[in-house]
Coordinates of C-alpha atoms and ligand atoms in Angstrom, one line a residue:
Chain Y
M21 CA 95.5 99.0 39.3
A22 CA 99.8 97.6 39.1
R23 CA 101.6 100.0 38.0
R24 CA 105.9 99.8 37.2
R25 CA 108.1 102.5 36.4
W26 CA 109.7 101.0 32.9
P27 CA 112.4 99.9 33.0
L28 CA 111.2 97.0 34.2
I29 CA 112.9 94.3 37.4
P30 CA 111.0 91.4 35.8
S31 CA 110.0 89.0 39.2
S32 CA 111.1 85.9 37.5
E33 CA 113.0 84.8 34.5
I34 CA 110.7 82.6 32.8
T35 CA 108.6 85.5 30.6
P36 CA 104.8 85.5 30.9
E37 CA 104.1 84.3 28.1
S38 CA 104.2 81.5 29.0
V39 CA 101.6 82.4 31.7
Y40 CA 99.1 81.2 29.8
L41 CA 97.6 78.8 28.6
N42 CA 98.2 78.8 25.3
R43 CA 96.1 78.0 22.4
R44 CA 96.8 74.8 21.4
Q45 CA 96.5 73.8 25.2
F46 CA 92.9 75.2 24.8
M47 CA 91.5 71.2 25.2
K48 CA 93.4 70.8 28.8
G49 CA 92.7 73.7 28.8
L50 CA 88.8 73.5 29.8
A51 CA 89.5 71.1 32.4
L52 CA 91.9 72.4 34.1
G53 CA 90.3 75.7 34.7
A54 CA 91.7 78.7 35.9
G55 CA 93.1 78.6 39.0
A56 CA 95.6 76.3 37.4
L57 CA 96.7 78.9 35.2
A58 CA 100.6 79.8 36.6
L59 CA 102.1 77.5 33.6
A60 CA 105.6 77.8 33.0
G61 CA 107.2 76.8 29.7
C62 CA 105.4 78.8 25.7
A63 CA 107.3 75.8 22.8
T64 CA 107.1 72.8 25.6
P65 CA 104.0 71.7 27.0
P66 CA 103.4 73.4 30.6
E67 CA 103.4 70.9 33.5
P68 CA 101.0 71.9 35.6
T69 CA 103.0 71.2 38.7
S70 CA 106.6 73.4 37.8
T71 CA 107.3 76.3 39.4
P72 CA 108.6 79.8 37.7
T73 CA 112.6 79.9 39.5
P74 CA 113.6 82.8 41.0
A75 CA 116.2 84.8 39.0
A76 CA 118.6 87.5 38.8
A77 CA 117.0 91.3 38.8
T78 CA 118.4 92.1 35.5
P79 CA 115.9 95.3 33.9
V80 CA 116.1 93.3 31.1
A81 CA 114.4 96.0 28.8
Q82 CA 116.8 98.7 29.2
A83 CA 119.6 95.9 27.9
T84 CA 118.1 96.2 24.5
A85 CA 116.5 99.3 24.3
A86 CA 117.8 102.8 22.7
P87 CA 118.9 105.1 25.1
G88 CA 116.0 106.8 26.3
L89 CA 113.9 104.3 24.0
L90 CA 112.0 101.1 24.5
P91 CA 112.8 98.0 22.8
P92 CA 111.9 97.0 19.4
P93 CA 108.2 95.2 19.3
D94 CA 110.5 91.9 18.3
A95 CA 112.7 91.8 21.9
A96 CA 111.4 89.6 24.5
P97 CA 108.5 90.1 26.2
V98 CA 108.7 91.1 30.1
A99 CA 106.2 92.0 32.2
S100 CA 106.2 93.2 36.1
A101 CA 104.3 90.5 37.8
Q102 CA 102.4 87.4 36.0
A103 CA 98.8 88.5 37.5
D104 CA 96.6 91.9 37.5
E105 CA 95.6 93.1 41.2
L106 CA 93.1 91.0 41.1
G107 CA 95.0 87.8 40.3
D108 CA 94.1 87.8 37.2
A109 CA 96.8 86.3 35.2
L110 CA 98.3 88.3 32.2
T111 CA 96.6 87.2 28.3
S112 CA 99.8 85.6 26.6
H113 CA 102.0 87.8 24.5
E114 CA 101.0 85.3 21.3
A115 CA 97.2 86.0 22.1
A116 CA 97.8 90.1 22.8
T117 CA 100.1 90.2 19.4
T118 CA 98.1 88.4 16.9
Y119 CA 94.4 88.9 18.6
N120 CA 93.1 92.2 17.6
N121 CA 90.2 94.5 16.4
F122 CA 92.3 97.1 14.2
Y123 CA 89.8 96.6 11.4
E124 CA 92.0 100.1 9.1
F125 CA 94.3 96.2 8.6
G126 CA 91.3 94.9 8.2
M127 CA 88.3 92.6 9.9
G128 CA 89.0 89.8 10.6
K129 CA 91.8 89.1 14.3
D130 CA 94.0 87.6 12.2
D131 CA 94.2 90.3 9.5
P132 CA 96.1 93.1 11.5
A133 CA 99.3 91.7 12.0
R134 CA 99.3 89.9 9.3
N135 CA 99.0 93.4 7.5
A136 CA 99.8 95.7 9.5
K137 CA 103.5 93.7 9.1
D138 CA 105.7 96.0 7.1
F139 CA 103.7 99.2 8.9
V140 CA 106.7 101.7 8.8
T141 CA 105.3 103.8 12.4
S142 CA 109.2 106.3 12.6
P143 CA 109.1 108.9 12.6
W144 CA 105.5 110.0 13.8
T145 CA 103.7 112.9 15.2
V146 CA 101.1 113.9 17.1
Q147 CA 99.5 117.1 16.6
V148 CA 97.8 118.3 19.9
G149 CA 95.6 121.1 19.4
G150 CA 92.3 123.2 19.5
L151 CA 91.0 124.6 22.6
V152 CA 94.4 124.9 24.3
G153 CA 96.9 127.7 25.3
K154 CA 99.9 126.4 23.7
P155 CA 98.8 123.7 20.8
G156 CA 102.8 121.9 19.8
T157 CA 103.6 118.6 17.5
F158 CA 105.5 116.0 19.8
G159 CA 107.5 113.3 18.1
V160 CA 106.8 109.8 19.9
E161 CA 110.2 109.8 21.0
D162 CA 110.5 112.5 21.9
L163 CA 107.8 112.0 24.1
I164 CA 108.6 109.1 25.3
R165 CA 111.6 111.1 26.8
Q166 CA 109.6 113.6 28.5
F167 CA 106.9 111.9 29.3
P168 CA 109.3 108.0 31.6
P169 CA 106.4 105.2 30.8
E170 CA 105.6 103.0 33.2
E171 CA 103.3 100.2 33.3
R172 CA 100.2 99.4 33.7
I173 CA 98.5 96.2 33.7
Y174 CA 95.1 96.5 32.8
R175 CA 92.3 93.6 32.1
L176 CA 91.1 94.6 28.5
R177 CA 87.2 94.3 27.4
C178 CA 85.9 94.3 24.3
V179 CA 82.6 95.0 23.5
E180 CA 82.4 91.9 21.5
A181 CA 82.8 89.8 25.1
W182 CA 86.5 88.8 24.5
S183 CA 88.8 89.4 27.8
M184 CA 92.7 90.3 28.2
V185 CA 95.3 91.0 31.0
I186 CA 98.1 93.8 29.5
P187 CA 101.5 94.5 31.1
W188 CA 100.7 98.3 28.4
L189 CA 103.4 101.1 28.6
G190 CA 102.2 103.6 28.9
F191 CA 102.0 107.0 30.7
P192 CA 99.4 109.3 31.8
L193 CA 97.7 110.5 28.9
A194 CA 96.6 114.0 31.6
K195 CA 100.7 114.7 31.6
L196 CA 101.2 115.9 28.0
L197 CA 97.3 117.6 29.2
Q198 CA 98.3 119.9 31.0
A199 CA 101.9 120.6 28.8
V200 CA 99.5 122.1 26.3
E201 CA 96.8 124.4 28.7
P202 CA 93.5 122.7 27.7
A203 CA 91.1 126.2 27.5
S204 CA 88.3 126.8 30.4
D205 CA 85.8 126.0 27.5
A206 CA 87.7 122.8 26.5
K207 CA 85.1 120.5 27.7
Y208 CA 86.0 117.5 25.7
V209 CA 89.1 115.6 24.0
R210 CA 89.6 114.0 20.8
F211 CA 91.0 112.0 19.0
E212 CA 92.3 110.7 15.1
T213 CA 93.9 107.9 14.1
L214 CA 96.7 107.9 10.6
L215 CA 94.5 108.7 7.8
D216 CA 96.1 107.1 5.1
P217 CA 93.9 103.9 2.6
Q218 CA 97.6 103.5 1.2
R219 CA 99.7 102.2 4.6
M220 CA 96.2 100.8 5.6
P221 CA 93.5 99.4 3.6
G222 CA 90.9 98.3 5.5
Q223 CA 90.0 102.3 5.4
R224 CA 89.8 101.3 1.4
S225 CA 86.2 99.3 2.9
G226 CA 83.4 101.5 2.5
W227 CA 81.3 100.5 5.3
Y228 CA 83.3 102.3 8.4
D229 CA 82.6 106.4 7.9
W230 CA 87.4 107.0 7.6
P231 CA 89.3 108.0 10.0
Y232 CA 88.5 106.2 13.6
V233 CA 87.3 109.2 15.7
E234 CA 87.3 108.7 19.7
G235 CA 86.6 111.1 21.7
L236 CA 86.7 111.1 26.0
R237 CA 85.5 113.7 28.2
L238 CA 88.1 115.7 29.7
D239 CA 87.9 114.4 33.9
E240 CA 87.9 111.3 32.1
A241 CA 90.4 111.7 30.1
M242 CA 92.8 113.8 33.3
N243 CA 91.6 110.7 35.5
D244 CA 94.5 109.3 36.2
L245 CA 93.9 105.3 34.7
A246 CA 93.4 106.8 31.3
I247 CA 96.7 106.2 29.5
L248 CA 99.1 107.0 26.4
S249 CA 100.5 103.9 25.6
V250 CA 103.5 103.4 23.5
G251 CA 104.3 99.8 24.7
L252 CA 103.5 95.8 26.0
Y253 CA 105.4 94.1 27.7
G254 CA 108.1 95.5 28.1
K255 CA 108.9 96.3 24.5
M256 CA 107.4 99.3 21.3
L257 CA 104.0 98.0 20.4
Y258 CA 103.1 96.6 17.1
P259 CA 101.7 98.6 14.2
Q260 CA 98.5 95.8 14.8
N261 CA 98.4 97.2 19.2
G262 CA 98.0 100.6 17.0
A263 CA 101.9 102.0 18.0
P264 CA 103.1 103.9 17.8
I265 CA 101.0 105.6 20.2
R266 CA 97.5 104.6 21.8
L267 CA 94.3 105.4 23.8
V268 CA 94.1 103.1 27.1
A269 CA 91.2 103.8 28.8
P270 CA 90.6 100.5 31.1
W271 CA 87.4 100.9 32.4
K272 CA 85.5 100.9 28.7
Y273 CA 84.8 99.3 25.7
G274 CA 88.5 98.4 24.2
F275 CA 86.6 100.2 20.5
K276 CA 87.7 103.4 23.1
S277 CA 90.9 103.3 23.4
I278 CA 91.6 104.3 19.7
K279 CA 94.4 103.3 17.6
S280 CA 97.7 104.4 15.8
I281 CA 97.1 107.9 16.8
V282 CA 97.6 111.1 14.9
K283 CA 96.0 114.1 16.5
I284 CA 94.3 115.4 19.3
D285 CA 92.0 118.1 19.9
L286 CA 90.1 120.2 22.7
V287 CA 86.7 120.4 22.0
A288 CA 83.7 122.0 23.5
E289 CA 80.7 119.8 22.3
P290 CA 81.5 115.3 22.7
P291 CA 83.1 114.1 19.5
A292 CA 81.1 111.7 17.5
S293 CA 82.8 108.4 17.5
L294 CA 82.9 106.0 14.5
W295 CA 81.4 103.5 15.7
M296 CA 78.3 106.5 17.2
K297 CA 78.3 107.1 13.8
A298 CA 78.7 103.5 12.1
A299 CA 75.1 102.4 14.8
P300 CA 74.0 105.2 16.9
N301 CA 72.2 102.9 19.1
E302 CA 74.4 100.2 19.6
Y303 CA 77.3 102.2 20.2
G304 CA 77.6 105.7 22.4
F305 CA 79.8 108.1 23.5
Y306 CA 80.3 106.2 26.6
A307 CA 80.8 103.1 26.0
N308 CA 82.3 102.1 29.4
V309 CA 81.8 98.8 30.4
N310 CA 78.7 97.8 32.1
P311 CA 77.4 94.6 32.2
D312 CA 73.7 96.4 32.8
V313 CA 73.0 97.9 29.0
P314 CA 72.7 95.4 26.8
H315 CA 73.9 95.1 23.3
P316 CA 71.8 93.0 20.8
R317 CA 74.6 90.7 19.9
W318 CA 77.2 90.8 22.6
S319 CA 76.0 90.2 26.4
Q320 CA 77.7 91.8 27.8
A321 CA 76.7 90.7 31.6
T322 CA 79.3 87.7 31.0
E323 CA 83.0 87.7 28.7
R324 CA 84.9 84.8 27.6
R325 CA 88.7 86.1 29.0
I326 CA 91.5 85.0 26.4
G327 CA 92.9 82.0 27.5
E328 CA 90.3 80.2 29.2
G329 CA 87.7 78.1 28.9
G330 CA 84.0 79.1 29.5
R331 CA 82.4 82.3 31.2
R332 CA 82.8 85.2 33.3
E333 CA 80.9 87.6 34.5
T334 CA 81.8 91.4 33.5
L335 CA 82.4 93.9 36.6
P336 CA 81.1 97.6 36.4
F337 CA 83.4 99.3 34.7
N338 CA 85.7 96.6 34.2
G339 CA 86.6 96.6 37.4
Y340 CA 87.9 100.4 38.4
A341 CA 84.3 101.3 39.5
E342 CA 86.7 102.5 42.5
Q343 CA 88.5 104.4 40.7
V344 CA 86.0 106.0 38.0
A345 CA 82.5 105.6 39.2
G346 CA 83.5 109.3 40.7
L347 CA 83.8 110.6 37.2
Y348 CA 79.5 109.5 36.7
A349 CA 77.8 110.2 39.9
G350 CA 74.4 110.8 39.8
M351 CA 74.6 110.9 35.5
D352 CA 71.7 107.9 34.4
L353 CA 74.1 104.8 32.9
Q354 CA 71.6 103.3 31.2
A355 CA 71.0 106.3 29.2
N356 CA 74.5 106.9 28.5
Y357 CA 75.6 103.9 27.2
Chain G
M27 CA 69.1 47.0 3.7
R28 CA 69.3 49.2 0.9
K29 CA 72.9 49.5 -1.0
I30 CA 74.3 52.8 -0.9
S31 CA 75.7 53.8 -4.2
P32 CA 78.5 56.5 -4.5
L33 CA 76.5 58.8 -5.0
Q34 CA 75.5 58.5 -1.2
L35 CA 78.7 57.8 0.2
L36 CA 80.4 60.5 -0.8
V37 CA 77.3 62.9 0.8
H38 CA 78.0 61.4 3.6
V39 CA 82.3 61.8 2.9
A40 CA 81.6 65.4 2.3
A41 CA 79.4 66.2 5.0
L42 CA 81.6 65.0 7.3
I43 CA 84.1 66.1 6.5
P44 CA 84.1 69.8 7.8
L45 CA 83.5 68.4 11.4
A46 CA 87.0 65.6 10.6
W47 CA 88.8 69.4 10.1
L48 CA 87.0 71.2 13.0
I49 CA 88.1 68.3 15.7
F50 CA 91.7 68.1 13.7
D51 CA 92.2 72.1 14.3
A52 CA 90.6 72.1 17.8
A53 CA 92.9 68.9 18.7
T54 CA 96.1 70.3 17.0
G55 CA 96.1 73.8 17.9
G56 CA 94.9 75.0 14.2
L57 CA 91.9 77.5 16.4
S58 CA 92.5 80.9 17.4
V59 CA 92.5 82.2 20.8
N60 CA 89.1 82.1 20.8
P61 CA 88.5 78.5 20.1
I62 CA 84.9 78.7 21.3
Q63 CA 83.8 81.3 18.6
D64 CA 85.5 78.9 16.3
I65 CA 83.3 76.3 17.3
E66 CA 80.5 78.5 17.9
Q67 CA 80.6 79.9 13.8
R68 CA 81.8 76.9 11.9
T69 CA 79.1 74.7 13.5
G70 CA 77.1 77.2 12.6
K71 CA 78.2 78.0 9.2
Y72 CA 78.8 74.6 8.7
A73 CA 74.7 74.3 9.2
L74 CA 73.9 77.0 7.4
V75 CA 75.5 76.0 4.0
L76 CA 75.1 72.1 4.1
L77 CA 70.6 74.0 4.1
V78 CA 71.4 75.8 1.3
L79 CA 72.7 72.2 -0.2
S80 CA 69.6 70.6 1.1
L81 CA 67.6 73.0 -0.3
S82 CA 69.3 73.2 -4.2
C83 CA 68.6 70.0 -5.1
T84 CA 65.0 70.2 -6.2
P85 CA 66.2 73.4 -8.3
V86 CA 69.0 71.0 -9.6
N87 CA 67.0 68.5 -10.8
I88 CA 64.2 70.8 -12.4
L89 CA 67.2 72.9 -13.7
T90 CA 68.5 69.8 -15.3
G91 CA 66.4 66.8 -15.1
W92 CA 69.3 64.2 -13.1
A93 CA 67.5 62.7 -10.6
P94 CA 70.1 62.1 -8.5
V95 CA 70.6 64.4 -7.0
L96 CA 67.0 64.1 -5.1
R97 CA 68.6 60.9 -2.6
W98 CA 70.5 64.3 -1.5
R99 CA 68.3 65.8 0.2
R100 CA 68.1 63.7 3.4
P101 CA 71.1 63.5 4.3
L102 CA 72.3 66.8 3.5
G103 CA 68.4 67.6 5.6
L104 CA 69.9 65.8 8.6
Y105 CA 73.8 66.9 8.5
A106 CA 72.3 70.7 8.9
F107 CA 70.6 69.7 11.5
G108 CA 73.6 67.7 13.2
Y109 CA 75.8 70.2 12.8
A110 CA 72.7 72.7 14.6
A111 CA 72.8 70.5 17.4
L112 CA 76.2 70.9 17.4
H113 CA 76.6 74.5 17.7
F114 CA 73.6 75.0 19.7
L115 CA 75.3 72.4 22.4
A116 CA 78.9 74.7 21.4
F117 CA 76.6 77.7 22.3
L118 CA 75.3 76.1 26.3
G119 CA 78.7 73.5 27.0
L120 CA 81.5 75.0 25.7
D121 CA 80.1 78.7 26.2
Y122 CA 78.0 78.4 29.1
A123 CA 79.6 75.9 30.3
F124 CA 75.4 74.8 31.0
N125 CA 75.4 77.7 33.0
L126 CA 71.5 78.6 32.7
R127 CA 71.7 81.7 35.3
F128 CA 73.8 83.3 33.2
I129 CA 72.8 82.4 29.5
W130 CA 69.5 83.6 30.9
A131 CA 70.7 86.9 31.6
D132 CA 72.8 87.3 28.2
V133 CA 69.8 85.6 25.8
A134 CA 67.0 87.1 26.9
N135 CA 67.5 90.5 25.0
K136 CA 69.1 88.8 21.9
R137 CA 66.5 88.8 18.4
F138 CA 69.2 87.3 16.8
I139 CA 69.3 84.0 19.2
F140 CA 65.7 84.3 19.5
V141 CA 65.7 83.3 15.1
G142 CA 68.2 81.2 15.6
L143 CA 66.3 78.6 18.3
A144 CA 62.8 79.5 16.4
A145 CA 65.0 78.6 13.3
L146 CA 66.3 74.0 15.5
L147 CA 62.4 74.2 16.7
I148 CA 61.6 74.2 13.1
L149 CA 64.0 71.2 12.6
I150 CA 64.0 69.5 14.9
P151 CA 60.3 68.0 13.7
L152 CA 61.4 68.2 10.3
A153 CA 64.2 66.2 11.6
L154 CA 61.7 63.1 13.6
T155 CA 60.1 63.1 10.3
S156 CA 61.9 62.4 7.4
T157 CA 62.1 58.8 7.0
R158 CA 60.2 57.0 5.2
G159 CA 57.4 56.0 7.8
W160 CA 56.7 59.4 8.8
Q161 CA 56.2 60.1 5.3
K162 CA 54.3 57.2 4.3
R163 CA 52.1 57.7 7.7
L164 CA 52.0 61.5 7.1
G165 CA 50.8 61.3 4.3
K166 CA 50.2 64.4 2.0
M167 CA 50.7 65.5 5.3
W168 CA 54.5 65.7 4.6
R169 CA 55.3 67.6 2.6
A170 CA 53.3 71.0 4.3
L171 CA 55.1 70.0 7.2
H172 CA 58.4 70.0 4.8
R173 CA 57.6 73.1 3.0
W174 CA 58.6 75.2 6.3
V175 CA 62.7 73.9 5.6
Y176 CA 62.5 76.9 3.9
L177 CA 60.8 79.6 7.1
A178 CA 63.4 77.7 8.7
G179 CA 65.7 79.1 6.3
G180 CA 65.0 82.4 6.2
L181 CA 64.8 82.5 10.3
V182 CA 68.9 81.4 10.0
V183 CA 69.5 83.8 7.2
V184 CA 68.5 86.6 9.7
H185 CA 70.1 85.3 12.3
Y186 CA 74.0 85.3 10.7
V187 CA 71.9 88.9 9.5
W188 CA 72.0 90.3 13.4
A189 CA 75.2 88.3 14.5
V190 CA 77.7 89.6 12.0
K191 CA 78.8 93.6 13.1
S192 CA 79.0 95.4 10.0
D193 CA 79.6 93.7 6.1
I194 CA 76.3 91.9 6.0
R195 CA 77.4 90.1 2.3
E196 CA 77.6 86.5 2.7
P197 CA 74.7 86.2 4.4
L198 CA 72.5 87.7 2.1
L199 CA 74.5 85.6 -0.7
W200 CA 73.9 82.3 1.1
G201 CA 69.7 83.9 1.4
A202 CA 70.0 85.3 -1.9
A203 CA 70.3 81.2 -2.9
I204 CA 67.6 79.8 -1.3
G205 CA 64.9 82.7 -2.6
A206 CA 66.4 81.5 -5.7
G207 CA 65.5 78.0 -5.7
L208 CA 62.6 78.5 -4.2
L209 CA 62.0 80.5 -7.3
I210 CA 62.7 77.7 -9.8
R211 CA 59.9 75.7 -7.3
T212 CA 57.1 77.7 -7.8
P213 CA 54.3 75.9 -9.9
P214 CA 54.7 78.7 -13.1
V215 CA 59.0 78.9 -12.9
R216 CA 59.6 74.3 -13.1
R217 CA 56.5 74.8 -15.4
W218 CA 58.0 77.2 -17.8
I219 CA 61.8 76.1 -16.8
L220 CA 60.5 72.0 -18.4
A221 CA 58.4 73.2 -20.7
Q222 CA 61.1 74.6 -21.9
R223 CA 63.6 71.5 -21.9
A224 CA 61.5 69.3 -23.9
R225 CA 61.3 71.8 -25.9
R226 CA 65.5 71.3 -26.3
L227 CA 64.9 67.9 -26.2
T228 CA 62.4 67.9 -28.5
A229 CA 64.8 69.6 -30.8
K230 CA 68.0 67.8 -30.5
Q231 CA 65.6 64.1 -31.0
R232 CA 64.6 65.8 -34.6
G233 CA 68.1 66.6 -35.8
A234 CA 68.6 62.6 -34.4
E235 CA 66.8 61.3 -36.7
A236 CA 67.1 63.6 -39.5
S237 CA 70.4 63.4 -39.8
R238 CA 69.4 59.4 -39.7
S239 CA 67.1 59.9 -43.2
A240 CA 69.0 61.4 -45.6
Ligands
HEM424 C1 69.0 78.4 19.4 C2 69.8 78.3 19.1 C3 71.5 79.1 18.1 C4 71.4 79.3 19.1 C5 71.6 79.5 20.5 C6 72.7 79.5 18.0 C7 73.8 80.8 18.4 C8 74.7 80.8 18.0 C9 75.6 81.9 18.0 C10 76.3 82.7 19.5 C11 76.8 82.9 17.2 C12 77.6 83.8 16.7 C13 78.8 83.2 17.4 C14 79.8 84.0 17.1 O1 80.3 85.4 15.9 O2 80.2 85.1 18.1 C15 75.9 82.2 16.2 C16 75.8 82.2 15.0 C17 75.4 81.3 13.2 N1 74.9 80.6 13.4 FE1 73.6 80.1 15.1 N2 72.2 79.5 16.3 C18 71.8 78.5 16.7 C19 70.8 78.4 16.3 C20 71.1 78.0 14.9 C21 71.1 77.7 13.6 C22 69.4 76.9 13.8 C23 71.9 78.1 12.6 C24 71.1 76.9 10.7 C25 71.6 76.2 10.3 C26 72.5 78.5 13.5 C27 73.6 79.2 12.2 C28 75.2 80.4 12.2 C29 75.0 81.1 11.7 C30 75.3 80.7 9.7 C31 76.1 82.2 12.3 C32 77.2 82.5 11.4 C33 79.0 82.0 11.1 C34 79.4 83.5 11.4 O3 79.8 84.8 11.9 O4 80.7 82.8 10.4 N3 72.4 79.1 14.1 N4 74.9 81.1 16.2

């Protein structure tokens, strides 16, 4: 797992946006293969031979930011590294911000980027309560000041068998939970997305039981991998990525990482998520990435990495077994999917 | 060689446009960042649409009496098979790079793949026996064999329903189209429709005669 403090010191002047096989190079990419991903230039077709030029170490992200805050979503994308700890290249900024599942803004992959364009995410507060000693309502900007975001480069594995590598900015969820002092009978964390069919047109569809709800066991939530993300690629989140604040739990399928959170409650019983209610035989409470638990539609044994041709094998816990497998010691992961 | 009428030509052009469009999109960056899925979904959809169109020719002929539509059945059916074959090849080759270990690990527990495969396996003998020669050779058997196309259509609808996450309206709509066509061609319904058409025709003729003699 790669992590850096924000503001970021970019390792080179080229934006990581260029590190990918852009879809226009898809046909070329099928021939090139994953090894040749360090390509330069995104507007111009990349040449496999070009090498990154070393750059002056300017904190690009800081330069455009308001004091204590992140640069706006449309600032230039930056990341401190071009690959995750396994050497897998970052997914392009373009793909990460235009190919999204966020049903509050429509069911097509390109719907969220289009329909969430004018979604206003400031001011925004998160109400934290339930079985806690110090409940409170926190403005997102105050959270960012209180818990300075750090960069985490994580793989994102969607249950639909596609995946990305994304440089998130965020802070450990544990920090916020500790600040509100969980009571001894708090065993689970329940998250809720904004419910506002006026601003989130997808919520007018009757296919799902809105609002979006997700949950973690408290020890999962306390694991250092679980973050509340407020940005990606060195700047604030776009609405389609779950602005202004979202969960990222990289060892679980993407749908667990709930977006645009307004409410976090500590509770005694496992909360029923939107997907568990919609299709209990397909989606369980844990939803850990597990190549051995099949899904009726999508492969869980293999996945398509966006930007690559073909398929790669899916790793148990999405490659984070070392950090999280202990949470599930002795549990039957076939039954607890 | 028989001469190809403009109406026949129209079918070929119309059926090839989606392929041209797909190739154009793939070559110019018009696909999403998950292009393999786009290709799989689009070829599958074109196959289904062409299959439904092929199955609609006979009902349209029954309803309207327009005969040339019957000559569209075979090309539309063959193009449906062609897109289904592309769909299957995209799945094997583009998606899985013919990696049999991956394919088996992924497919063994997917019911929607099995019904898709069943549909394809039905379409293969139908495509092979679609020629005039086979039609003559098989005689009465030919009609019996080619009725299986309805089963293939039904299986594809099930394949589609099981392939989507929640909104199954579109696959059900295609299923309803196949069902309506099937209903129209069942003998009692067909007889009734033909009788209605005949009645209207004679009424019109009588009207014409009456106005002439007046
Ligand atoms: C062995 C045979 C087949 C295989 C392996 C197969 C595979 C697939 C796969 C993997 C998908 C899901 C694509 C996705 O959403 O990611 C799909 C969808 C689909 N397939 Fe097939 N298929 C087969 C046969 C057929 C046949 C014979 C037809 C039609 C004649 C067909 C029509 C469709 C349609 C309409 C969809 C839905 C497309 C959409 O979501 O818009 N398939 N198929």
